Short mmCIF file of C-alpha atoms in Angstrom, two decimals:
data_model
loop_
_atom_site.label_atom_id
_atom_site.label_comp_id
_atom_site.label_asym_id
_atom_site.label_seq_id
_atom_site.Cartn_x
_atom_site.Cartn_y
_atom_site.Cartn_z
CA UNK A 251 -100.60 15.13 203.39
CA UNK A 252 -101.39 18.78 204.12
CA UNK A 253 -104.20 20.47 206.00
CA UNK A 254 -105.39 24.07 206.10
CA UNK A 255 -108.27 25.95 207.68
CA UNK A 256 -109.83 28.96 206.02
CA UNK A 257 -112.74 31.25 206.92
CA UNK A 258 -115.82 29.42 205.68
CA UNK A 259 -118.67 30.91 203.69
CA UNK A 260 -121.20 32.70 205.85
CA UNK A 261 -124.16 30.70 207.13
CA UNK A 262 -127.10 31.19 204.76
CA UNK A 263 -129.59 30.38 207.52
CA UNK A 264 -128.57 32.90 210.19
CA UNK A 265 -126.10 35.22 208.46
CA UNK A 266 -123.25 34.42 210.83
CA UNK A 267 -119.68 34.34 209.59
CA UNK A 268 -117.83 32.58 212.39
CA UNK A 269 -117.01 29.18 210.89
CA UNK A 270 -113.78 27.62 209.66
CA UNK A 271 -113.51 25.18 206.77
CA UNK A 272 -110.91 22.43 207.08
CA UNK A 273 -109.37 21.27 203.81
CA UNK A 274 -106.95 18.34 203.59
CA UNK A 275 -104.98 17.96 200.37
CA UNK A 276 -102.08 16.09 198.80
CA UNK A 277 -99.70 17.24 196.06
CA UNK A 278 -97.92 14.76 193.76
CA UNK A 279 -94.51 13.83 195.14
CA UNK A 280 -92.90 14.75 191.83
CA UNK A 281 -94.51 18.19 191.98
CA UNK A 282 -97.08 19.79 189.70
CA UNK A 283 -97.06 20.76 186.03
CA UNK A 284 -99.39 22.16 183.37
CA UNK A 285 -101.28 18.84 183.24
CA UNK A 286 -101.84 18.48 187.01
CA UNK A 287 -105.54 18.26 187.78
CA UNK A 288 -107.58 18.88 190.91
CA UNK A 289 -109.48 15.93 192.34
CA UNK A 290 -112.00 16.30 195.18
CA UNK A 291 -113.54 13.40 197.14
CA UNK A 292 -116.96 13.89 198.71
CA UNK A 293 -118.17 11.23 201.16
CA UNK A 294 -121.77 10.52 202.02
CA UNK A 295 -123.26 9.27 205.28
CA UNK A 296 -120.75 7.42 207.45
CA UNK A 297 -117.72 8.80 205.60
CA UNK A 298 -115.65 11.80 206.61
CA UNK A 299 -112.38 13.62 206.08
CA UNK A 300 -110.52 11.35 208.52
CA UNK A 301 -111.85 8.05 207.12
CA UNK A 302 -108.95 5.71 206.33
CA UNK A 303 -110.23 4.93 202.83
CA UNK A 304 -110.43 8.62 201.89
CA UNK A 305 -106.99 9.34 203.34
CA UNK A 306 -105.66 6.51 201.19
CA UNK A 307 -107.46 7.83 198.10
CA UNK A 308 -106.03 11.31 198.55
CA UNK A 309 -102.53 9.89 198.90
CA UNK A 310 -102.66 7.25 196.14
CA UNK A 311 -104.41 9.24 193.41
CA UNK A 312 -102.28 12.38 193.78
CA UNK A 313 -99.32 10.46 192.36
CA UNK A 314 -101.17 7.90 190.24
CA UNK A 315 -103.16 10.42 188.22
CA UNK A 316 -101.09 13.59 188.63
CA UNK A 317 -103.69 15.46 190.66
CA UNK A 318 -103.83 17.69 193.67
CA UNK A 319 -106.31 15.68 195.71
CA UNK A 320 -108.48 17.25 198.37
CA UNK A 321 -111.36 16.82 200.73
CA UNK A 322 -113.19 19.22 203.03
CA UNK A 323 -114.99 18.81 206.33
CA UNK A 324 -118.20 20.21 204.94
CA UNK A 325 -121.02 21.86 206.88
CA UNK A 326 -122.79 19.43 209.22
CA UNK A 327 -120.87 16.34 208.13
CA UNK A 328 -120.18 15.44 211.77
CA UNK A 329 -123.91 14.82 212.22
CA UNK A 330 -123.93 12.27 209.39
CA UNK A 331 -121.93 9.65 211.26
CA UNK A 332 -123.09 7.18 213.91
CA UNK A 333 -124.43 8.94 217.00
CA UNK A 334 -122.54 8.59 220.26
CA UNK A 335 -125.57 9.54 222.34
CA UNK A 336 -129.14 8.35 221.95
CA UNK A 337 -132.34 7.90 223.91
CA UNK A 338 -135.07 5.29 223.93
CA UNK A 339 -137.79 5.84 221.34
CA UNK A 340 -141.27 5.52 222.78
CA UNK A 341 -142.44 4.64 226.26
CA UNK A 342 -140.42 2.50 228.66
CA UNK A 343 -143.41 0.19 229.05
CA UNK A 344 -142.65 -1.15 225.55
CA UNK A 345 -139.48 -2.85 226.80
CA UNK A 346 -140.28 -3.30 230.50
CA UNK A 347 -140.81 -7.04 230.01
CA UNK A 348 -137.12 -7.48 229.12
CA UNK A 349 -135.89 -6.77 232.64
CA UNK A 350 -135.73 -8.67 235.90
CA UNK A 351 -137.07 -7.11 239.09
CA UNK A 352 -133.53 -6.34 240.21
CA UNK A 353 -132.81 -4.61 236.92
CA UNK A 354 -136.02 -2.61 237.17
CA UNK A 355 -135.08 -1.48 240.67
CA UNK A 356 -131.62 -0.48 239.42
CA UNK A 357 -133.10 1.50 236.51
CA UNK A 358 -135.52 3.25 238.85
CA UNK A 359 -132.62 4.38 241.03
CA UNK A 360 -130.30 5.11 238.08
CA UNK A 361 -132.43 5.97 235.00
CA UNK A 362 -129.34 7.23 233.18
CA UNK A 363 -128.07 3.64 233.14
CA UNK A 364 -130.98 2.18 231.16
CA UNK A 365 -129.14 1.85 227.84
CA UNK A 366 -126.21 0.12 229.49
CA UNK A 367 -128.59 -2.44 231.00
CA UNK A 368 -130.47 -2.86 227.72
CA UNK A 369 -127.24 -3.48 225.79
CA UNK A 370 -126.82 -6.81 227.61
CA UNK A 371 -130.11 -8.14 226.26
CA UNK A 372 -130.42 -10.22 223.09
CA UNK A 373 -133.04 -8.03 221.45
CA UNK A 374 -133.66 -5.12 219.09
CA UNK A 375 -134.52 -1.68 220.48
CA UNK A 376 -135.60 1.52 218.64
CA UNK A 377 -133.70 4.63 219.75
CA UNK A 378 -133.43 8.28 218.71
CA UNK A 379 -130.00 9.82 218.05
CA UNK A 380 -129.15 12.88 220.14
CA UNK A 381 -127.59 15.04 217.43
CA UNK A 382 -127.43 18.42 219.19
CA UNK A 383 -127.72 20.24 215.86
CA UNK A 384 -128.27 24.00 215.96
CA UNK A 385 -128.84 26.64 213.33
CA UNK A 386 -125.12 27.46 213.60
CA UNK A 387 -124.28 24.04 212.15
CA UNK A 388 -126.47 21.16 211.09
CA UNK A 389 -126.64 18.62 208.29
CA UNK A 390 -128.55 20.76 205.83
CA UNK A 391 -127.87 18.15 203.12
CA UNK A 392 -127.94 20.86 200.48
CA UNK A 393 -126.89 24.50 200.10
CA UNK A 394 -124.25 24.96 202.79
CA UNK A 395 -122.65 21.58 202.15
CA UNK A 396 -122.29 22.18 198.43
CA UNK A 397 -121.02 25.72 198.96
CA UNK A 398 -118.23 24.32 201.13
CA UNK A 399 -117.28 21.89 198.36
CA UNK A 400 -117.06 24.61 195.70
CA UNK A 401 -115.21 26.88 198.14
CA UNK A 402 -112.66 24.15 198.93
CA UNK A 403 -111.82 23.66 195.26
CA UNK A 404 -111.41 27.38 194.65
CA UNK A 405 -109.31 27.76 197.81
CA UNK A 406 -106.90 25.09 196.61
CA UNK A 407 -106.63 26.86 193.26
CA UNK A 408 -105.67 30.08 195.07
CA UNK A 409 -103.16 28.21 197.22
CA UNK A 410 -101.50 26.70 194.14
CA UNK A 411 -101.32 30.05 192.36
CA UNK A 412 -99.91 31.85 195.41
CA UNK A 413 -97.18 29.21 195.69
CA UNK A 414 -96.39 29.35 191.96
CA UNK A 415 -97.45 25.74 191.47
CA UNK A 416 -98.65 24.93 187.97
CA UNK A 417 -101.94 23.10 187.41
CA UNK A 418 -104.56 22.55 184.71
CA UNK A 419 -107.31 25.10 185.38
CA UNK A 420 -109.94 23.11 183.48
CA UNK A 421 -109.11 19.65 184.79
CA UNK A 422 -111.25 19.38 187.92
CA UNK A 423 -112.57 15.95 188.89
CA UNK A 424 -115.00 14.94 191.61
CA UNK A 425 -115.79 11.53 193.10
CA UNK A 426 -118.77 11.08 195.39
CA UNK A 427 -120.67 8.20 196.88
CA UNK A 428 -124.42 8.37 197.68
CA UNK A 429 -125.11 11.79 199.23
CA UNK A 430 -121.57 12.86 198.35
CA UNK A 431 -122.30 12.21 194.68
CA UNK A 432 -125.54 14.19 194.98
CA UNK A 433 -123.55 17.14 196.35
CA UNK A 434 -121.22 16.94 193.35
CA UNK A 435 -124.21 17.19 191.01
CA UNK A 436 -125.37 20.21 193.01
CA UNK A 437 -121.88 21.72 192.74
CA UNK A 438 -121.93 21.08 188.98
CA UNK A 439 -125.14 23.11 188.82
CA UNK A 440 -123.95 25.97 191.04
CA UNK A 441 -120.63 26.21 189.19
CA UNK A 442 -121.36 25.05 185.61
CA UNK A 443 -117.83 25.87 184.47
CA UNK A 444 -116.00 23.99 187.20
CA UNK A 445 -115.86 20.23 186.63
CA UNK A 446 -114.36 18.33 183.75
CA UNK A 447 -115.44 14.95 185.21
CA UNK A 448 -117.98 13.96 187.87
CA UNK A 449 -117.90 10.34 189.08
CA UNK A 450 -121.24 9.50 190.67
CA UNK A 451 -121.58 6.31 192.69
CA UNK A 452 -125.27 5.93 193.54
CA UNK A 453 -126.32 9.53 194.12
CA UNK A 454 -129.91 9.98 195.10
CA UNK A 455 -132.27 12.30 193.22
CA UNK A 456 -132.90 14.42 196.31
CA UNK A 457 -131.91 14.11 200.00
CA UNK A 458 -134.55 11.74 201.33
CA UNK A 459 -133.58 12.37 204.93
CA UNK A 460 -135.08 15.84 204.67
CA UNK A 461 -138.45 14.08 204.34
CA UNK A 462 -137.97 10.82 206.21
CA UNK A 463 -135.78 9.90 209.14
CA UNK A 464 -132.52 8.07 208.58
CA UNK A 465 -132.31 4.66 210.25
CA UNK A 466 -129.25 2.49 210.85
CA UNK A 467 -128.67 -0.63 212.93
CA UNK A 468 -125.90 -0.47 215.49
CA UNK A 469 -124.97 -3.37 217.75
CA UNK A 470 -123.71 -2.70 221.27
CA UNK A 471 -122.81 -5.79 223.24
CA UNK A 472 -125.74 -8.18 222.71
CA UNK A 473 -128.37 -5.65 221.71
CA UNK A 474 -129.12 -4.27 218.26
CA UNK A 475 -130.15 -0.63 218.44
CA UNK A 476 -132.26 0.63 215.53
CA UNK A 477 -131.04 4.22 215.55
CA UNK A 478 -133.22 6.92 214.05
CA UNK A 479 -131.90 10.34 212.98
CA UNK A 480 -134.39 13.20 212.85
CA UNK A 481 -132.46 15.92 211.07
CA UNK A 482 -132.77 19.63 211.82
CA UNK A 483 -132.88 20.36 208.07
CA UNK A 484 -136.61 19.59 208.02
CA UNK A 485 -137.22 22.91 209.77
CA UNK A 486 -135.70 24.90 206.94
CA UNK A 487 -136.22 22.91 203.75
CA UNK A 488 -139.90 22.10 203.33
CA UNK A 489 -139.79 21.46 199.59
CA UNK A 490 -137.24 19.11 198.00
CA UNK A 491 -138.32 19.88 194.43
CA UNK A 492 -135.94 22.85 193.91
CA UNK A 493 -132.98 20.80 195.14
CA UNK A 494 -133.77 17.64 193.21
CA UNK A 495 -131.72 16.59 190.21
CA UNK A 496 -134.89 17.09 188.14
CA UNK A 497 -134.84 20.80 188.95
CA UNK A 498 -131.07 21.24 188.86
CA UNK A 499 -130.64 19.70 185.44
CA UNK A 500 -133.80 21.05 183.82
CA UNK A 501 -132.76 23.09 180.76
CA UNK A 502 -129.16 22.90 181.94
CA UNK A 503 -126.18 23.15 179.59
CA UNK A 504 -123.95 20.49 181.12
CA UNK A 505 -120.26 21.18 180.60
CA UNK A 506 -118.78 18.32 182.59
CA UNK A 507 -118.55 14.65 181.70
CA UNK A 508 -120.68 12.64 184.11
CA UNK A 509 -120.07 8.96 184.78
CA UNK A 510 -122.90 7.61 186.94
CA UNK A 511 -123.35 4.06 188.18
CA UNK A 512 -126.25 2.64 190.15
CA UNK A 513 -127.49 -0.80 191.17
CA UNK A 514 -130.75 -2.40 190.09
CA UNK A 515 -131.77 -3.06 193.73
CA UNK A 516 -130.95 0.41 195.08
CA UNK A 517 -133.55 1.08 197.79
CA UNK A 518 -132.99 4.86 197.93
CA UNK A 519 -133.09 5.72 194.22
CA UNK A 520 -135.60 5.13 191.44
CA UNK A 521 -133.23 3.93 188.71
CA UNK A 522 -135.66 4.63 185.88
CA UNK A 523 -136.35 8.20 187.03
CA UNK A 524 -132.66 8.92 187.40
CA UNK A 525 -132.04 7.65 183.89
CA UNK A 526 -134.69 10.01 182.53
CA UNK A 527 -132.92 12.96 184.18
CA UNK A 528 -129.69 12.11 182.39
CA UNK A 529 -131.42 11.57 179.04
CA UNK A 530 -131.75 15.35 178.72
CA UNK A 531 -128.06 16.02 179.41
CA UNK A 532 -125.08 15.79 177.13
CA UNK A 533 -121.81 14.13 178.14
CA UNK A 534 -123.34 11.47 180.41
CA UNK A 535 -122.51 7.78 180.77
CA UNK A 536 -125.16 6.11 182.91
CA UNK A 537 -124.26 2.55 183.86
CA UNK A 538 -126.84 0.33 185.53
CA UNK A 539 -125.19 -2.42 187.55
CA UNK A 540 -127.12 -5.70 187.51
CA UNK A 541 -126.00 -9.11 188.72
CA UNK A 542 -124.06 -9.75 185.51
CA UNK A 543 -121.81 -6.77 186.33
CA UNK A 544 -121.14 -7.72 189.94
CA UNK A 545 -117.52 -8.75 189.36
CA UNK A 546 -116.44 -8.78 193.04
CA UNK A 547 -113.53 -6.58 192.06
CA UNK A 548 -115.12 -3.18 191.51
CA UNK A 549 -118.77 -3.90 192.27
CA UNK A 550 -119.80 -6.31 195.02
CA UNK A 551 -123.60 -5.91 194.94
CA UNK A 552 -126.46 -4.15 193.17
CA UNK A 553 -127.57 -2.35 196.34
CA UNK A 554 -127.19 1.32 197.22
CA UNK A 555 -123.51 2.19 196.94
CA UNK A 556 -122.84 -1.10 195.12
CA UNK A 557 -120.56 -2.14 198.01
CA UNK A 558 -117.99 -0.79 195.60
CA UNK A 559 -114.24 -0.74 196.07
CA UNK A 560 -113.79 3.02 195.78
CA UNK A 561 -110.20 2.90 194.58
CA UNK A 562 -110.89 0.28 191.92
CA UNK A 563 -114.02 2.13 190.80
CA UNK A 564 -111.97 5.25 190.17
CA UNK A 565 -109.37 3.18 188.33
CA UNK A 566 -112.20 1.69 186.26
CA UNK A 567 -113.47 5.12 185.25
CA UNK A 568 -109.98 6.43 184.49
CA UNK A 569 -109.34 3.38 182.31
CA UNK A 570 -112.00 4.77 179.96
CA UNK A 571 -109.54 7.56 179.04
CA UNK A 572 -112.10 10.33 179.32
CA UNK A 573 -110.25 13.43 178.12
CA UNK A 574 -113.08 15.89 178.44
CA UNK A 575 -112.78 19.64 178.97
CA UNK A 576 -115.64 21.77 180.22
CA UNK A 577 -116.54 24.33 177.56
CA UNK A 578 -118.78 26.48 179.78
CA UNK A 579 -117.48 29.99 180.33
CA UNK A 580 -116.52 31.02 183.85
CA UNK A 581 -118.66 34.06 184.60
CA UNK A 582 -117.83 36.38 187.48
CA UNK A 583 -121.46 36.96 188.42
CA UNK A 584 -124.54 34.93 187.59
CA UNK A 585 -127.86 33.66 188.94
CA UNK A 586 -128.81 30.01 189.42
CA UNK A 587 -132.58 29.47 189.21
CA UNK A 588 -134.11 26.40 190.88
CA UNK A 589 -137.89 26.63 190.39
CA UNK A 590 -138.94 29.01 193.21
CA UNK A 591 -135.42 29.65 194.53
CA UNK A 592 -132.58 31.75 193.22
CA UNK A 593 -128.91 31.79 194.13
CA UNK A 594 -126.79 34.80 193.31
CA UNK A 595 -123.18 33.77 192.70
CA UNK A 596 -120.34 36.27 192.79
CA UNK A 597 -116.69 35.35 192.12
CA UNK A 598 -115.46 38.95 192.32
CA UNK A 599 -113.88 38.39 195.73
CA UNK A 600 -111.73 35.41 194.72
CA UNK A 601 -113.66 32.78 196.64
CA UNK A 602 -117.28 32.52 195.45
CA UNK A 603 -119.95 34.36 197.42
CA UNK A 604 -123.47 32.90 197.43
CA UNK A 605 -126.71 34.54 198.48
CA UNK A 606 -130.02 32.69 198.56
CA UNK A 607 -133.30 34.29 197.51
CA UNK A 608 -136.46 32.39 198.49
#
């Protein structure tokens, strides 16, 4: 397994250019050849570049499918995990009844110890995650994250060329789960020439946590904390319509092959609406997973993410023998229009350069 850091794309929100982008990658043990593809994995919430399952995927699939596998630590992904710090949501009076007089006296003297005392109670408490996001880096759930993904792929291509390692220029595959799959669709729109195959496990139509807060349950000792994440992205992205799949894929000439699976009881995605988006695209296989398809090998439920075995899901898709090549021409300069937004894309510098016009 290899790891590099490169200068990241400049921050679209403040113009700064002081970030690094970490890219981890694996090359087949037998080396590369003209048929070696590039395979990027994009995790959603709770997944990251150091997750054991993704490390295993990068290692296993490099050899199994003759691919240079990679993953990047994209913009703001560190804020998409569980929070290490959090504060009580609401007024203390809401939970005052849980404590003894001695505990109340202790909390009064040591207010910083309240969560430690609460964790010993058999109850459920609402809390707010302390994310410490800033404009320099935050989970924007859109533009900067997808730019990092496209940049990572192009950086690996440059690395292979500079080291005289052969690869198949038009064999670029992406696997994403939930928000990660959404980012792959966004990348497919920003770089229409790039992907030969996109594997979408339960992508949403737009990032819902730009509109509503993310909530997860986390148990500490005896107490269940209902943790709420109020993301900084709300300050910058007021309208999700331009970054929805509806907008991205409207009048779009899709060059990749898209395999998309979603469960009938997915609470974050309207299955019917997503199907209508794909109806207008060519080269799409949209598989709805109902109870009859829950085989407890690949798919373990019909909920969001399907409780899928990621490795077996990829094997399942590869077993379909999809030998698709993207026919879209790679242009050096072009404009991506998303309703009331425009992105100028310029490949003249090697790595793509994006500028956003509101």
